[in-house]
Amino acid sequence: MVSKPPAGDPVQDAPQVTPPQHAAAGLPAIGHTLRIAQEQMGAVRTARTLLKVNQKDGFDCPGCAWPEGDKRHLAEFCENGAKAVAEEATLRRVTPGFFAAHPVAELAERSGYWLGQQGRITQPMYLPEGADRYEPVTWERAFAILAEELTALSSPDEALFYTSGRTSNEAAFLLQLFAREFGTNNLPDCSNMCHESSGSALTETIGIGKGSVSLEDLHRADLIVVAGQNPGTNHPRMLSALEKAKAAGARIISVNPLPEAGLERFKNPQTPQGMLKGTALTDLFLQIRIGGDQALFRLLNKLVLETPGAVDEEFVREHTHGFEEFAAAAGEADWAETLAATGLSRAEIERALEMVLASERTIVCWAMGLTQHKHSVPTIREVVNLLLLRGNIGRPGAGVCPVRGHSNVQGDRTMGIFERPAPAFLDALDKEFGIVSPRHHGFDVVRSIQALRDGEAKVFFAMGGNFVDATPDTEVTEAAMRRARLTVHVSTKLNRSHVVTGARALILPTLGRTDKDVQKSGRQFVTVEDSMGLVHASRGNLPPASPHLLSEPAIVTRMARAVLGEASRTPWEDFEADYAAVRDRIARVVPGFEDFNARLAANPGGFALPHAPRDERRFPTKTGRANFTAAPVEYPRVPEGRLLLQTLRSHDQYNTTIYGLDDRYRGIRGGRRVVLVHPEDAAALGLADGAYADLVSEWTDGSERRAPGFRVVHYPTARGCAAAYYPETNVLVPLESTADISNTPASKSVIVRLEESPQPSA
Ligand SMILES: Nc1nc2c(c(=O)[nH]1)N[C@H]1C(S)=C(S)[C@@H](COP(=O)(O)OP(=O)(O)OC[C@H]3O[C@@H](n4cnc5c(=O)[nH]c(N)nc54)[C@H](O)[C@@H]3O)O[C@H]1N2
Ligand SMILES: Nc1nc2c(c(=O)[nH]1)N[C@H]1C(S)=C(S)[C@@H](COP(=O)(O)OP(=O)(O)OC[C@H]3O[C@@H](n4cnc5c(=O)[nH]c(N)nc54)[C@H](O)[C@@H]3O)O[C@H]1N2
Ligand SMILES: [Mo]
């Protein structure tokens, strides 16, 4: 089995631009998948691995959280899932020799792409205080260092335990248990940067922070609104669900500042007809201005209210609260203001209204385009208002569908990874383990960075992810991280967070989803929860990347033993030996997981967690009903000569993991430093297609942040808007620029000016 050596660095960023495409998937996707997979894994391993993705006896795809249907295809994965698998199952290795050859300061100059391309980390590594490079360390010593620093803290709240959403339920449950037994709720997670706004809005309005639809509901809907989401790249298997819904007569409205190829037309690689022609998905494309969604939904609500017979009065009467106040606020929605906020025409909004009124069963799907703005929480509440008005929650084919990111981000939250845990959860945890969990809230991601910056937090531990690259305000965050006493990363692959370190640092290499996990009691599996609340098992089948790796549950349990010592009555060793023992505890602590092990055994495809609004039209909110809400309409006001920048994903990346330098559907190849601008806006700014510009963000306190050397691409985005890839643009997002209530970084609304600059030399 051979893989190709990684590309050299500096990786030349020299974007080539062709017109964007109008269809996603199809034959080119298959070719692209196989090429990337074979470069990383060789041909034999490619076949062996890809056939196990998302099968009932295989592993859960480490890509997105989209669910699998009950009838699986032989190849139940997509192009981007295959890239995620190849990235993890690569044959390339980062050994102690690599760290001996590269001082940390040198690695810090490399691109994230180059770091990731070096391969899987094979041994625990330690950066002693004052040393210039990492050295190999035994696991015993690594845990002793962790214990030394954690027990030296003057309060448990000086430690931060971050989780990225790939962590299994078992590892997540153990990590939060350890943190609380240690004495802190400082459990920031990637969700704080992702769907926190959805969770905040949904918990308040329907009583549970999760989506209310199943895959079958999508298939049965007659109107699906996809707002602020790019499924062709980020949830490709969702396109099959949309295709199926269309075949059954559904209509689709997409709301997006960009015309995304996947939403235009889908060429299903599983069917011959799909490969040739494909299916047009979107019936109505609302090319909205960034941040205009709340205004759009508010006006639609007013128009529904004004249409005789359009409101589901029985539902509103029986199941909701706050209608009067909401109706009064909606009544004030104003056409002129809405047209200005959205950039849409009256005819487009009227057409959307007709489709809403014609639909008996409506689903609204959304992702980061709705969650990463200052006014994201009220925006999502306004979406809920629309669904409530027509009784579209708690009936088949209708509901809310926040489409999650990481493959187990939803499960991690269910397992208690949350800085603001519900008292009932802590009560159950305390009762089960005989501990006393802290009741005061912990730090989320943004607060964690502030705490590191201000010296309030001293130890940073990450269960996966790439904290310094994924978080906003890169310079501030990196400086904050460097102030830590100890930074620890449990990871599979090298990334920037390993090279921007505290005084001491540890890299703890771990098994990934694809690796076989054997413990004292035998072969283990873990579980995950998908975006629609289905829980199922995941089993890796590859020999681990190195004999020195420990699984995530093993790392947490050994850390707990080293740190808590004899004082802990929790049977950590038993948990490491047999994950079923962890699941037995989850079954007793987390509602919906009763008889966890037995139900997994009985249902190889998994089981659904209860969801009161979906299952029984019961709304466990403070009022006991679904809440209408009425917040003032907001939208970003952009000063003259400035653009509103969204920071988004290319087709060749998984968050901070860069697979390649192309963004095929958008017609960009060979480079990532591009900024997409409407041709007329670019002309007004005097920027030709192919010109280079620095992006300079302007924050309300007068501070400026700069990302130099972006190639200007004339692109059909909404007027006044711009788009560029994350993580390169994180340097532009001020740490204080967050969503109200959810505190999610507002990485989709950054006010920037473009300053023409010379083309950077290669
Ligand atoms: N291959 C791949 N898959 C992934 C990921 C990945 O990086 N790569 N990441 C995973 C994760 S963690 C997540 S959270 C999801 C992210 O999935 P997405 O949310 O689809 O990801 P983004 O690239 O951030 O795309 C945001 C979309 O919202 C649109 N948008 C931006 N601003 C607005 C706005 O104000 N209003 C509206 N209506 N639309 C707007 C953008 O044009 C874009 O289409 O994907 C998951 N799946
Ligand atoms: N500007 C801007 N910033 C954003 C966003 C945006 O749209 N714009 N999106 C935000 C969103 S939605 C999210 S979810 C966050 C993502 O934030 P994170 O989840 O922190 O980042 P990832 O890039 O997904 O993390 C990748 C790293 O995870 C590690 N890893 C991979 N697999 C495993 C595993 O199985 N176990 C362990 N222990 N480690 C593993 C590897 O070392 C890899 O380098 O970024 C956020 N940041
Ligand atoms: Mo995410």
XYZ file of C-alpha atoms in Angstrom, residues 169-170 172-174 176-177 180 208 210 410-417 422 424-430 432-433 527 529 535 582-596 599 607-610:
51
model
C -20.656 9.877 23.015
C -18.591 7.660 25.308
C -17.653 13.040 25.640
C -19.560 11.625 28.595
C -16.310 10.680 30.325
C -17.595 16.078 31.120
C -17.754 13.696 34.078
C -17.199 18.164 36.822
C -35.462 21.554 22.898
C -32.497 20.159 18.342
C -25.139 17.014 18.615
C -24.277 13.898 20.616
C -21.523 15.658 22.535
C -24.050 18.193 23.764
C -26.513 15.457 24.685
C -23.707 13.873 26.734
C -23.283 17.040 28.776
C -20.513 18.895 26.939
C -29.213 22.112 33.029
C -31.494 18.369 36.188
C -28.575 16.939 34.222
C -26.116 17.740 37.016
C -28.466 16.296 39.625
C -28.619 13.013 37.732
C -24.859 12.958 37.244
C -24.187 13.668 40.909
C -25.107 8.377 39.758
C -21.482 9.049 40.672
C -21.728 5.647 19.462
C -25.914 10.928 17.346
C -28.053 7.205 17.873
C -19.815 3.751 30.173
C -23.034 3.275 28.214
C -24.685 1.697 31.253
C -24.011 4.929 33.128
C -25.175 7.103 30.244
C -28.382 5.069 30.311
C -28.953 6.105 33.916
C -28.005 9.758 33.559
C -29.189 10.963 30.146
C -32.926 10.856 29.359
C -33.714 8.881 26.215
C -30.825 6.422 26.669
C -32.623 3.930 28.932
C -31.385 0.363 28.226
C -28.762 1.859 25.930
C -31.316 -1.135 22.363
C -32.549 4.254 17.530
C -34.206 7.653 17.724
C -34.034 9.833 20.804
C -37.332 11.198 22.058
